[in-house]
Amino acid sequence: MLSLLFKYIERFNTVFLRVGRQLAWLAIFLMVVVILIQVFFRYILNNALPWPDEVARFLMLWMTGLIAPSAYRWGGFVSIDVISKLLPTHVGNILALALLFLSLTILLIGFNLGLQHIKMGWIFESASIKLPWQLIGGKQEAMKLAWMYMSIPVGVFFLISVTIELILRNLISLLKPDLSMIMDTDKEKLES
Amino acid sequence: MLIWFLPLFLLFLLIGFPVFFSLLAAPGILLWLNDQSRDAAMLYRNIYNGIDSFPLMAIPFFMLAGELMNRGGITLRLVEFSQALMGHFRGGLAHVNILSSILFAGLSGSAVADTSAIGSMLIPAMEKQGYSKRFAAAITAASSVIGPIIPPSGIMIIYAYVMGESVAALFLAGIVPGLLVGISLMVMVRLMADRYNFPPATTKSTWTYRGKASLKAFFPLMTPVIILGGILGGVFTPTEASAVAAAYAFFIGLFVLKSLEWRDVPKVFTKAAMVSSVVLLLVGAAMAFKTVVSLSHAPEHLAAFVLSLSDNPYILLFLINILLFVVGMFLDAGPAIIILGPILGPVFVDLGVHPVHFAIIMSVNLTVGLATPPMGLVLFVASSVSGERVESIAKAILPFLLVEVIVIFLITYFPALSMTIPLLTGFTK
């Protein structure tokens, strides 16, 4: 039961986080492009554009939301492990499990607050990002800030699914120490 | 009641809770116990607003520039250039290592990138020439802390943002301290060279060879000129300079030096995005943490406590350096700055220490902490690059750490070392 649940959620994370990473690297690439456009227009053409600042921040927020869960899953969140390493394996595992549940609580509260934040975002409009619907025969429209606010809750959502995976991983290694668990190999590919 | 968030936070950190979650859990739990759960919404919004920032964007861009240069064979050119200049001295490759770190520091803002890039090239070379592996690893680790001191610097961007200082002023203030660390390390190497009979790396290079090496290193060496020149000349903001630096590294890696391949591009961008996302979340959490810090009146309590120890700023600065050094032994510079900046900064600024000067003291001290045992990140990187055990590198690095501690105190007690350039250029008052 546990290991089946683990298998599904592991698969889910592997697939969706991979998509997230692809979008995130595109986002940082576009950020560079947007800022170069800003510099070019202001310094060379003497015409400061209103939108690059906000578009770049939009991209940075989405980059963070989309790729931070991968970092978390691969152990990229900074922590001090001197003391937990000194503990006997069993005690260390239980402590780790307790901390994972605490993280899960924080993330769930954060997700809920994020949803409320998004709700407010439908009221406010972006000052500078206009969606060019006129190009396809519609009317130009300011972007709702909710599209920007969504970035972090989306990230929190995947952080939650990663935390659940980590909890299951921990439980399984505690209950059935000899069961081998799959782990996606994308991290090694990235390092090479 | 709220003041308890600090011990609670430390407890979380010590039992191995990730810094990001600790920054949120400690104040969150106390707000909840205090019946102020409604303020949790404020915590969330502060995280979001903390990340939603234009100045902070320099972090992903400088990370990206660093990754691109690492892949792009730029390190090799810097090392060859250093060798042409300093290889013939006694202890030549050790000097080359330090000079390469100084040059690399002008392109990258991270000590870890410096250690892995320069270490993987120079540690084997030094070993071949008869240096011990642990000495080679130790000098690599010790000199890599120059990376975040000489601009650009990741931790200074974070400090400037969290504390509302000017990034440009901090960058400029870091130049002399960074060079000072480099030169002091060279002096130490020179002193050790006679005693341990270090070999010179090469025979003295001819001027033709030096010319060739300089030509090959020309494009990489232009990066700091673009960054600092652009900021000083008022052409770009630091964020724009960082984007230009990333684009420049991308361009010369792909088209001029041809050392970067198209198929590596997604990998490089992904790595930069991933490392930055962790830092950005931490900064967001720190901004939330900072509001609770001020709600709890912790700086006032702390100031009262600090002043009860002594009211002489010189003695207090001495004590704070010791505190920072100890913290740096266990915690990374970035998170340490995020946590301690808002707590300590206001206390010392009230005592009359210039905010930029204090920022430099903190940054340099905590950066040196990256190379101190038991938890120095660059020691681990140097160990994995060289294959030498962390413990033996930690022992071999002690003379260099001593030099760096002396530099920390020089910077602390001679503000002019860091303040002259930003004052002269008008980036701070």
Coordinates of C-alpha atoms in Angstrom, one line a residue:
Chain A
M1 CA 0.0 0.0 0.0
L2 CA 2.6 2.5 1.1
S3 CA 5.0 1.5 -1.6
L4 CA 2.3 1.7 -4.2
L5 CA 1.4 5.2 -3.1
F6 CA 5.1 6.0 -3.1
K7 CA 5.4 4.7 -6.7
Y8 CA 2.6 6.9 -8.0
I9 CA 3.7 10.1 -6.3
E10 CA 7.4 9.5 -7.3
R11 CA 6.3 9.2 -10.9
F12 CA 4.1 12.3 -10.6
N13 CA 7.0 14.3 -9.2
T14 CA 9.5 13.0 -11.7
V15 CA 7.3 14.0 -14.6
F16 CA 5.9 17.3 -13.5
L17 CA 9.1 18.6 -12.0
R18 CA 10.9 17.8 -15.2
V19 CA 8.4 20.0 -17.0
G20 CA 8.9 22.7 -14.4
R21 CA 12.6 22.7 -14.9
Q22 CA 12.2 23.1 -18.7
L23 CA 9.9 26.1 -18.2
A24 CA 12.2 27.5 -15.5
W25 CA 15.3 27.6 -17.7
L26 CA 13.3 29.2 -20.4
A27 CA 12.2 31.8 -17.9
I28 CA 15.7 32.7 -16.9
F29 CA 16.7 32.8 -20.5
L30 CA 13.9 35.2 -21.3
M31 CA 14.7 37.3 -18.2
V32 CA 18.2 38.0 -19.7
V33 CA 16.6 38.9 -23.1
V34 CA 14.0 41.2 -21.5
I35 CA 16.7 43.1 -19.5
L36 CA 18.9 43.4 -22.6
I37 CA 15.9 44.9 -24.4
Q38 CA 15.4 47.4 -21.6
V39 CA 19.1 48.5 -21.6
F40 CA 19.1 48.7 -25.4
F41 CA 16.0 50.9 -25.5
R42 CA 17.0 53.1 -22.7
Y43 CA 20.6 53.6 -23.4
I44 CA 20.9 53.3 -27.2
L45 CA 17.4 54.5 -28.3
N46 CA 16.8 56.9 -25.4
N47 CA 13.3 55.5 -25.0
A48 CA 12.7 53.8 -21.6
L49 CA 10.1 51.0 -22.0
P50 CA 7.5 50.6 -19.3
W51 CA 7.2 46.8 -19.3
P52 CA 10.6 45.0 -19.0
D53 CA 10.9 45.5 -15.3
E54 CA 7.6 43.9 -14.5
V55 CA 7.9 41.2 -17.1
A56 CA 11.3 40.2 -15.8
R57 CA 9.9 40.0 -12.2
F58 CA 7.0 37.9 -13.5
L59 CA 9.4 35.5 -15.1
M60 CA 11.6 35.4 -12.0
L61 CA 8.7 34.5 -9.7
W62 CA 7.6 31.7 -12.1
M63 CA 11.2 30.5 -12.4
T64 CA 11.4 30.2 -8.6
G65 CA 8.0 28.5 -8.2
L66 CA 8.7 26.0 -11.0
I67 CA 12.2 24.9 -10.1
A68 CA 12.5 25.3 -6.3
P69 CA 10.6 22.0 -5.8
S70 CA 13.3 20.2 -7.8
A71 CA 16.0 21.8 -5.7
Y72 CA 14.1 20.7 -2.5
R73 CA 13.7 17.1 -3.8
W74 CA 17.4 16.8 -4.6
G75 CA 18.5 18.1 -1.2
G76 CA 19.3 21.6 -2.3
F77 CA 17.6 23.3 0.7
V78 CA 20.3 24.4 3.1
S79 CA 20.3 22.9 6.5
I80 CA 22.7 22.0 9.3
D81 CA 23.1 18.3 9.7
V82 CA 25.9 18.0 12.2
I83 CA 23.7 17.0 15.1
S84 CA 21.3 14.7 13.1
K85 CA 24.3 12.9 11.8
L86 CA 25.5 12.1 15.3
L87 CA 22.2 10.5 16.3
P88 CA 21.7 6.8 15.9
T89 CA 20.1 6.0 12.5
H90 CA 16.8 5.1 13.9
V91 CA 16.4 8.3 16.1
G92 CA 17.7 10.4 13.2
N93 CA 15.0 8.9 10.9
I94 CA 12.3 9.7 13.3
L95 CA 13.5 13.2 13.9
A96 CA 13.7 13.7 10.1
L97 CA 10.1 12.4 9.8
A98 CA 8.9 14.8 12.5
L99 CA 10.5 17.7 10.7
L100 CA 9.0 16.6 7.4
F101 CA 5.5 16.7 8.9
L102 CA 6.2 20.1 10.3
S103 CA 7.3 21.3 6.8
L104 CA 4.1 19.8 5.4
T105 CA 2.1 21.8 7.9
I106 CA 3.9 25.0 7.0
L107 CA 3.4 24.3 3.3
L108 CA -0.3 23.6 3.7
I109 CA -0.9 26.8 5.6
G110 CA 1.2 28.6 3.0
F111 CA -0.8 27.1 0.1
N112 CA -4.0 28.2 1.7
L113 CA -2.7 31.7 2.2
G114 CA -1.5 31.7 -1.3
L115 CA -4.9 30.9 -2.6
Q116 CA -6.4 33.9 -0.8
H117 CA -3.6 36.0 -2.2
I118 CA -4.5 34.9 -5.7
K119 CA -8.1 35.7 -5.1
M120 CA -7.1 39.3 -4.4
G121 CA -5.0 39.3 -7.5
W122 CA -8.1 39.1 -9.7
I123 CA -9.1 42.6 -8.5
F124 CA -5.8 44.2 -9.3
E125 CA -4.3 44.9 -12.7
S126 CA -0.7 45.1 -13.7
A127 CA 0.5 48.6 -14.3
S128 CA 2.6 47.9 -17.3
I129 CA 1.9 44.4 -18.7
K130 CA -0.8 44.7 -21.4
L131 CA -2.0 41.5 -23.1
P132 CA -2.0 42.2 -26.8
W133 CA -5.3 40.7 -27.7
Q134 CA -5.8 43.4 -30.3
L135 CA -3.4 41.4 -32.5
I136 CA -5.9 38.7 -32.9
G137 CA -8.9 40.9 -33.3
G138 CA -9.8 41.4 -29.6
K139 CA -9.3 44.3 -27.2
Q140 CA -6.0 45.1 -25.4
E141 CA -6.3 44.2 -21.8
A142 CA -4.2 44.8 -18.7
M143 CA -2.9 41.5 -17.1
K144 CA -4.5 40.6 -13.8
L145 CA -1.9 40.3 -11.1
A146 CA -3.4 37.0 -10.1
W147 CA -1.3 35.5 -12.9
M148 CA 1.8 36.7 -11.2
Y149 CA 0.6 35.8 -7.7
M150 CA -0.1 32.2 -8.8
S151 CA 3.7 31.4 -9.3
I152 CA 4.4 30.9 -5.6
P153 CA 1.4 28.8 -4.7
V154 CA 2.1 26.6 -7.7
G155 CA 5.6 26.1 -6.3
V156 CA 4.2 25.4 -2.9
F157 CA 1.8 22.8 -4.4
F158 CA 4.8 20.9 -5.8
L159 CA 6.8 21.4 -2.6
I160 CA 3.9 19.7 -0.9
S161 CA 3.9 16.7 -3.3
V162 CA 7.7 16.5 -2.9
T163 CA 7.3 16.5 0.9
I164 CA 4.8 13.7 0.7
E165 CA 7.2 11.7 -1.4
L166 CA 10.0 12.3 1.1
I167 CA 7.7 11.3 4.0
L168 CA 6.8 8.1 2.3
R169 CA 10.4 7.4 1.4
N170 CA 11.3 7.9 5.0
L171 CA 8.5 5.7 6.3
I172 CA 9.3 2.9 3.9
S173 CA 13.0 2.9 4.9
L174 CA 11.9 2.9 8.5
L175 CA 9.4 0.0 8.2
K176 CA 11.0 -2.0 5.4
P177 CA 14.7 -1.2 5.4
D178 CA 15.6 -3.7 2.6
L179 CA 13.1 -2.4 0.0
S180 CA 14.9 -0.6 -2.7
M181 CA 13.2 2.7 -3.9
I182 CA 13.4 4.3 -7.3
M183 CA 14.9 7.7 -7.7
D184 CA 14.9 9.7 -10.9
T185 CA 18.2 10.0 -12.6
D186 CA 17.8 13.5 -13.9
K187 CA 20.0 15.0 -11.2
E188 CA 23.0 13.0 -12.5
K189 CA 22.3 14.0 -16.0
L190 CA 22.3 17.6 -14.9
E191 CA 25.6 17.3 -13.1
S192 CA 27.4 15.6 -16.0
Chain B
M1 CA 6.6 36.4 24.2
L2 CA 7.4 37.0 20.6
I3 CA 11.1 37.4 21.6
W4 CA 11.3 33.6 22.0
F5 CA 11.3 33.2 18.2
L6 CA 15.1 33.5 18.3
P7 CA 15.9 30.6 20.6
L8 CA 13.2 28.6 18.9
F9 CA 14.7 29.4 15.5
L10 CA 18.2 28.3 16.7
L11 CA 16.8 25.1 18.0
F12 CA 15.1 24.3 14.6
L13 CA 18.4 25.0 12.8
L14 CA 20.4 22.8 15.2
I15 CA 18.1 19.8 14.7
G16 CA 18.6 20.0 11.0
F17 CA 15.4 21.7 9.9
P18 CA 16.1 23.5 6.5
V19 CA 16.8 27.2 7.0
F20 CA 13.9 28.2 4.8
F21 CA 11.4 26.3 6.9
S22 CA 13.0 27.4 10.2
L23 CA 12.7 31.1 9.2
L24 CA 9.0 30.6 8.8
A25 CA 8.2 28.0 11.5
A26 CA 9.8 29.9 14.5
P27 CA 7.9 33.2 14.0
G28 CA 4.8 31.4 12.7
I29 CA 4.4 29.2 15.8
L30 CA 4.8 32.1 18.1
L31 CA 2.3 34.2 16.2
W32 CA -0.1 31.3 16.5
L33 CA 0.4 30.9 20.2
N34 CA 0.1 34.6 20.6
D35 CA -3.3 34.5 18.9
Q36 CA -2.0 36.6 16.1
S37 CA -2.6 34.0 13.4
R38 CA -4.0 36.7 11.2
D39 CA -0.5 38.0 10.9
A40 CA 0.4 34.8 9.1
A41 CA -1.1 36.2 6.0
M42 CA 1.3 39.1 6.4
L43 CA 4.2 36.6 6.6
Y44 CA 3.0 35.0 3.3
R45 CA 2.7 38.4 1.6
N46 CA 6.2 39.4 2.8
I47 CA 7.7 36.3 1.2
Y48 CA 6.0 37.0 -2.1
N49 CA 6.9 40.7 -2.0
G50 CA 10.4 39.8 -0.9
I51 CA 11.0 37.7 -4.0
D52 CA 9.2 40.1 -6.3
S53 CA 12.1 42.5 -6.6
F54 CA 14.1 44.0 -9.4
P55 CA 17.4 44.5 -7.5
L56 CA 17.3 40.8 -6.4
M57 CA 17.3 39.7 -10.0
A58 CA 21.0 40.2 -10.1
I59 CA 21.4 37.0 -8.2
P60 CA 20.1 34.6 -10.9
F61 CA 22.0 36.6 -13.5
F62 CA 25.3 36.5 -11.7
M63 CA 24.8 32.8 -11.0
L64 CA 24.1 32.3 -14.7
A65 CA 27.2 34.3 -15.7
G66 CA 29.3 32.2 -13.3
E67 CA 27.9 28.9 -14.6
L68 CA 28.5 30.0 -18.2
M69 CA 32.1 30.9 -17.5
N70 CA 32.7 27.7 -15.7
R71 CA 31.6 25.7 -18.7
G72 CA 33.1 28.0 -21.2
G73 CA 36.8 27.2 -20.6
I74 CA 37.3 30.7 -19.3
T75 CA 39.0 29.5 -16.2
L76 CA 41.7 27.9 -18.2
R77 CA 42.5 31.2 -19.9
L78 CA 42.6 33.0 -16.5
V79 CA 45.0 30.4 -15.1
E80 CA 47.3 30.6 -18.1
F81 CA 47.4 34.3 -17.8
S82 CA 48.2 34.1 -14.1
Q83 CA 50.9 31.6 -14.8
A84 CA 52.5 33.8 -17.4
L85 CA 52.7 36.6 -14.8
M86 CA 53.6 34.8 -11.6
G87 CA 54.7 31.3 -12.5
H88 CA 58.4 31.9 -12.1
F89 CA 58.2 32.9 -8.4
R90 CA 59.1 30.4 -5.7
G91 CA 55.8 28.8 -4.8
G92 CA 54.8 29.7 -8.3
L93 CA 51.6 27.7 -8.7
A94 CA 50.4 28.7 -5.3
H95 CA 50.7 32.3 -6.4
V96 CA 49.0 31.4 -9.7
N97 CA 46.2 29.9 -7.7
I98 CA 45.7 33.0 -5.7
L99 CA 45.9 35.4 -8.7
S100 CA 43.5 33.2 -10.6
S101 CA 41.0 33.5 -7.7
I102 CA 41.4 37.3 -7.7
L103 CA 40.7 37.4 -11.4
F104 CA 37.9 34.9 -11.2
A105 CA 36.3 36.9 -8.4
G106 CA 35.8 39.7 -10.9
L107 CA 33.6 37.5 -13.0
S108 CA 31.8 35.4 -10.4
G109 CA 30.3 36.1 -7.0
S110 CA 30.6 32.6 -5.5
A111 CA 33.4 30.9 -3.6
V112 CA 32.1 27.5 -4.4
A113 CA 32.3 28.1 -8.1
D114 CA 35.8 29.4 -7.7
T115 CA 37.0 26.4 -5.7
S116 CA 35.6 23.9 -8.2
A117 CA 36.7 25.7 -11.3
I118 CA 40.2 26.6 -10.2
G119 CA 40.7 23.6 -8.0
S120 CA 39.9 21.0 -10.7
M121 CA 42.6 22.6 -12.9
L122 CA 45.3 23.7 -10.4
I123 CA 45.2 21.0 -7.7
P124 CA 46.4 18.2 -10.1
A125 CA 48.9 20.6 -11.6
M126 CA 50.3 21.5 -8.2
E127 CA 50.5 17.9 -7.2
K128 CA 52.5 17.1 -10.3
Q129 CA 55.0 19.8 -9.4
G130 CA 55.6 18.3 -5.9
Y131 CA 53.2 20.2 -3.7
S132 CA 51.3 18.0 -1.3
K133 CA 47.7 17.5 -2.2
R134 CA 46.4 18.9 1.0
F135 CA 48.4 22.1 0.6
A136 CA 47.1 22.5 -2.9
A137 CA 43.5 22.0 -1.8
A138 CA 44.0 24.3 1.2
I139 CA 45.3 27.2 -0.8
T140 CA 42.5 26.8 -3.4
A141 CA 39.9 26.9 -0.6
A142 CA 41.5 29.8 1.2
S143 CA 41.9 31.9 -1.9
S144 CA 38.4 31.1 -3.2
V145 CA 36.8 33.2 -0.4
I146 CA 38.0 36.3 -2.4
G147 CA 35.2 35.4 -4.9
P148 CA 32.3 37.0 -3.0
I149 CA 34.4 39.8 -1.6
I150 CA 35.6 41.3 -4.9
P151 CA 32.5 42.4 -7.0
P152 CA 30.3 41.0 -8.2
S153 CA 29.1 39.3 -5.0
G154 CA 26.0 37.2 -4.3
I155 CA 26.0 37.8 -0.6
M156 CA 26.5 41.6 -1.0
I157 CA 23.4 41.7 -3.3
I158 CA 21.5 39.9 -0.6
Y159 CA 22.7 42.1 2.2
A160 CA 22.0 45.3 0.2
Y161 CA 18.5 44.1 -0.5
V162 CA 17.6 42.8 2.9
M163 CA 19.0 45.9 4.6
G164 CA 18.1 48.5 2.0
E165 CA 21.7 49.5 1.1
S166 CA 23.1 50.4 -2.3
V167 CA 24.4 47.3 -4.2
A168 CA 26.9 49.5 -6.1
A169 CA 28.3 51.0 -2.8
L170 CA 28.8 47.5 -1.3
F171 CA 30.4 46.2 -4.5
L172 CA 32.9 49.1 -4.6
A173 CA 33.6 48.8 -0.9
G174 CA 34.6 45.1 -1.5
I175 CA 37.4 45.8 -4.0
V176 CA 40.2 46.7 -1.6
P177 CA 39.4 44.1 1.1
G178 CA 39.3 41.4 -1.6
L179 CA 42.7 42.5 -3.0
L180 CA 44.0 42.7 0.6
V181 CA 43.0 39.1 1.2
G182 CA 44.7 38.0 -2.0
I183 CA 48.0 39.9 -1.3
S184 CA 48.1 38.7 2.3
L185 CA 47.8 35.1 1.2
M186 CA 50.6 35.7 -1.3
V187 CA 52.8 37.0 1.4
M188 CA 52.0 34.0 3.5
V189 CA 52.9 31.7 0.6
R190 CA 56.1 33.5 0.1
L191 CA 57.0 33.0 3.8
M192 CA 56.1 29.4 3.6
A193 CA 57.9 28.9 0.3
D194 CA 61.4 29.4 1.9
R195 CA 60.7 27.2 4.8
Y196 CA 59.1 24.3 2.9
N197 CA 61.1 24.8 -0.3
F198 CA 58.3 25.2 -2.8
P199 CA 59.2 24.8 -6.4
P200 CA 58.7 27.6 -9.0
A201 CA 56.1 26.6 -11.6
T202 CA 57.9 27.5 -14.7
T203 CA 60.9 29.3 -16.0
K204 CA 60.3 33.0 -16.4
S205 CA 57.9 33.6 -19.2
T206 CA 59.0 35.6 -22.2
W207 CA 57.2 38.8 -22.9
T208 CA 55.9 37.3 -26.2
Y209 CA 54.3 34.5 -24.2
R210 CA 52.9 36.9 -21.7
G211 CA 51.4 38.9 -24.6
K212 CA 49.8 35.8 -26.1
A213 CA 48.4 34.7 -22.7
S214 CA 47.0 38.2 -22.1
L215 CA 45.4 38.2 -25.5
K216 CA 43.7 34.9 -24.8
A217 CA 42.5 36.1 -21.5
F218 CA 41.3 39.4 -22.9
F219 CA 37.6 38.6 -23.4
P220 CA 37.1 37.0 -20.0
L221 CA 39.0 39.9 -18.3
M222 CA 36.7 42.4 -19.9
T223 CA 33.8 41.1 -17.8
P224 CA 34.7 43.1 -14.6
V225 CA 35.4 46.1 -16.8
I226 CA 31.9 45.9 -18.2
I227 CA 30.2 45.3 -14.9
L228 CA 32.1 47.9 -12.8
G229 CA 32.5 50.3 -15.7
G230 CA 28.8 50.1 -16.5
I231 CA 27.7 50.7 -12.9
L232 CA 30.2 53.5 -12.2
G233 CA 29.5 55.2 -15.6
G234 CA 25.8 55.2 -14.8
V235 CA 25.1 53.0 -17.9
F236 CA 23.4 50.2 -16.0
T237 CA 22.0 49.4 -12.7
P238 CA 23.7 46.4 -11.0
T239 CA 20.8 44.2 -12.1
E240 CA 21.2 45.2 -15.7
A241 CA 25.0 44.8 -15.4
S242 CA 24.5 41.3 -14.2
A243 CA 22.2 40.5 -17.2
V244 CA 24.8 42.0 -19.6
A245 CA 27.5 39.9 -17.9
A246 CA 25.5 36.7 -18.4
A247 CA 24.7 37.6 -22.0
Y248 CA 28.4 38.4 -22.6
A249 CA 29.6 35.1 -21.1
F250 CA 27.0 33.3 -23.2
F251 CA 28.2 35.1 -26.4
I252 CA 31.9 34.7 -26.0
G253 CA 31.5 31.1 -24.7
L254 CA 29.5 30.1 -27.8
F255 CA 30.9 32.2 -30.6
V256 CA 34.3 33.7 -29.7
L257 CA 36.0 31.1 -27.6
K258 CA 33.8 28.3 -28.8
S259 CA 34.3 26.5 -25.6
L260 CA 30.6 26.2 -24.8
E261 CA 28.4 23.8 -26.8
W262 CA 24.8 24.4 -27.7
R263 CA 23.7 21.1 -26.1
D264 CA 25.1 22.2 -22.8
V265 CA 23.0 25.4 -22.8
P266 CA 19.8 24.0 -21.2
K267 CA 21.9 22.3 -18.5
V268 CA 23.7 25.5 -17.6
F269 CA 20.6 27.6 -17.5
T270 CA 18.8 24.9 -15.4
K271 CA 21.5 24.8 -12.9
A272 CA 21.7 28.5 -12.5
A273 CA 17.9 28.7 -12.1
M274 CA 17.8 26.0 -9.5
V275 CA 20.6 27.4 -7.3
S276 CA 19.0 30.9 -7.5
S277 CA 15.5 29.6 -6.7
V278 CA 16.8 28.4 -3.3
V279 CA 18.4 31.7 -2.6
L280 CA 15.3 33.6 -3.7
L281 CA 13.0 31.6 -1.4
L282 CA 15.5 32.2 1.4
V283 CA 15.5 35.9 0.9
G284 CA 11.7 35.9 0.7
A285 CA 11.5 34.0 4.0
A286 CA 14.1 36.4 5.5
M287 CA 11.9 39.4 4.6
A288 CA 9.0 37.7 6.4
F289 CA 11.3 36.9 9.3
K290 CA 12.6 40.4 9.4
T291 CA 9.1 41.8 10.0
V292 CA 8.7 39.5 13.0
V293 CA 12.1 40.5 14.2
S294 CA 11.0 44.2 14.4
L295 CA 7.6 43.3 15.8
S296 CA 9.3 41.5 18.6
H297 CA 11.6 44.4 19.4
A298 CA 14.5 42.0 19.3
P299 CA 17.0 44.6 18.0
E300 CA 16.2 46.9 21.0
H301 CA 16.7 44.0 23.5
L302 CA 19.8 43.0 21.8
A303 CA 21.1 46.5 21.6
A304 CA 20.5 46.9 25.4
F305 CA 22.3 43.7 26.0
V306 CA 25.2 44.6 23.7
L307 CA 25.6 48.0 25.3
S308 CA 25.6 46.4 28.8
L309 CA 28.8 44.5 27.7
S310 CA 30.6 47.7 26.7
D311 CA 29.9 51.0 25.1
N312 CA 33.1 51.1 23.3
P313 CA 32.4 50.4 19.6
Y314 CA 35.9 49.0 19.1
I315 CA 35.4 46.3 21.7
L316 CA 31.9 45.6 20.5
L317 CA 33.2 45.2 16.9
F318 CA 35.8 42.8 18.2
L319 CA 33.1 40.7 20.0
I320 CA 30.9 40.8 17.0
N321 CA 33.6 39.5 14.8
I322 CA 34.1 36.6 17.1
L323 CA 30.4 35.9 17.0
L324 CA 30.3 36.1 13.2
F325 CA 33.3 33.9 12.9
V326 CA 31.7 31.2 15.1
V327 CA 28.4 31.5 13.1
G328 CA 30.3 31.2 9.9
M329 CA 31.8 27.9 11.0
F330 CA 28.4 26.3 11.0
L331 CA 26.3 28.3 8.6
D332 CA 26.6 29.4 5.0
A333 CA 27.4 33.1 4.4
G334 CA 24.1 33.7 2.5
P335 CA 21.7 32.4 5.1
A336 CA 23.8 33.8 8.0
I337 CA 23.6 37.3 6.4
I338 CA 19.9 37.0 5.9
I339 CA 19.3 36.0 9.5
L340 CA 21.9 38.2 11.3
G341 CA 21.8 41.3 9.1
P342 CA 18.4 42.6 10.3
I343 CA 19.3 41.8 13.9
L344 CA 22.8 43.2 14.2
G345 CA 22.9 45.9 11.5
P346 CA 20.7 48.4 13.3
V347 CA 22.5 48.0 16.6
F348 CA 25.9 48.9 15.1
V349 CA 24.6 51.6 12.9
D350 CA 23.2 53.3 16.0
L351 CA 26.6 53.0 17.6
G352 CA 28.0 55.1 14.7
V353 CA 29.4 52.4 12.5
H354 CA 28.8 53.3 8.8
P355 CA 26.2 50.9 7.3
V356 CA 28.4 50.1 4.3
H357 CA 31.4 49.5 6.6
F358 CA 29.4 47.1 8.7
A359 CA 28.1 45.3 5.7
I360 CA 31.7 44.7 4.6
I361 CA 32.8 43.5 8.0
M362 CA 29.9 41.0 8.0
S363 CA 30.3 39.9 4.4
V364 CA 34.1 39.4 4.7
N365 CA 33.9 37.6 8.0
L366 CA 31.1 35.3 7.0
T367 CA 32.8 34.6 3.7
V368 CA 36.0 33.5 5.4
G369 CA 33.6 31.3 7.4
L370 CA 33.1 29.3 4.2
A371 CA 36.6 28.0 4.5
T372 CA 36.6 27.2 8.2
P373 CA 36.0 23.7 9.6
P374 CA 33.8 22.0 10.6
M375 CA 31.1 23.2 8.2
G376 CA 33.0 25.2 5.6
L377 CA 31.3 24.6 2.3
V378 CA 34.4 25.3 0.2
L379 CA 36.4 22.8 2.3
F380 CA 33.9 20.1 1.2
V381 CA 34.1 21.2 -2.4
A382 CA 38.0 21.3 -2.3
S383 CA 37.9 17.8 -0.8
S384 CA 35.7 16.4 -3.5
V385 CA 37.7 18.1 -6.3
S386 CA 41.1 16.9 -4.9
G387 CA 40.1 13.6 -3.3
E388 CA 41.9 14.7 -0.1
R389 CA 40.1 14.3 3.3
V390 CA 38.3 17.3 4.7
E391 CA 40.2 16.9 8.0
S392 CA 43.6 17.2 6.5
I393 CA 42.7 20.2 4.3
A394 CA 41.2 21.8 7.4
K395 CA 44.6 21.4 9.1
A396 CA 46.6 22.6 6.1
I397 CA 44.4 25.7 5.7
L398 CA 45.1 27.0 9.3
P399 CA 48.0 29.4 8.4
F400 CA 45.9 30.9 5.6
L401 CA 42.9 31.3 7.9
L402 CA 45.1 33.1 10.4
V403 CA 46.1 35.6 7.6
E404 CA 42.4 36.1 6.7
V405 CA 41.5 36.7 10.3
I406 CA 44.1 39.4 10.5
V407 CA 42.6 41.0 7.4
I408 CA 39.2 40.9 8.9
F409 CA 40.5 42.9 11.9
L410 CA 42.3 45.3 9.6
I411 CA 39.1 45.9 7.7
T412 CA 37.2 46.3 10.9
Y413 CA 39.6 48.9 12.5
F414 CA 40.6 50.8 9.4
P415 CA 37.2 51.8 7.8
A416 CA 39.1 53.7 5.1
L417 CA 40.2 50.4 3.5
S418 CA 36.6 49.7 2.4
M419 CA 35.0 53.1 2.5
T420 CA 37.5 55.1 0.4
I421 CA 36.3 53.9 -3.1
P422 CA 32.5 54.2 -2.5
L423 CA 33.0 57.6 -0.9
L424 CA 35.2 59.0 -3.6
T425 CA 32.9 57.8 -6.4
G426 CA 29.9 59.3 -4.5
F427 CA 28.0 56.0 -4.2
T428 CA 27.6 56.5 -0.5
K429 CA 27.8 59.4 1.9

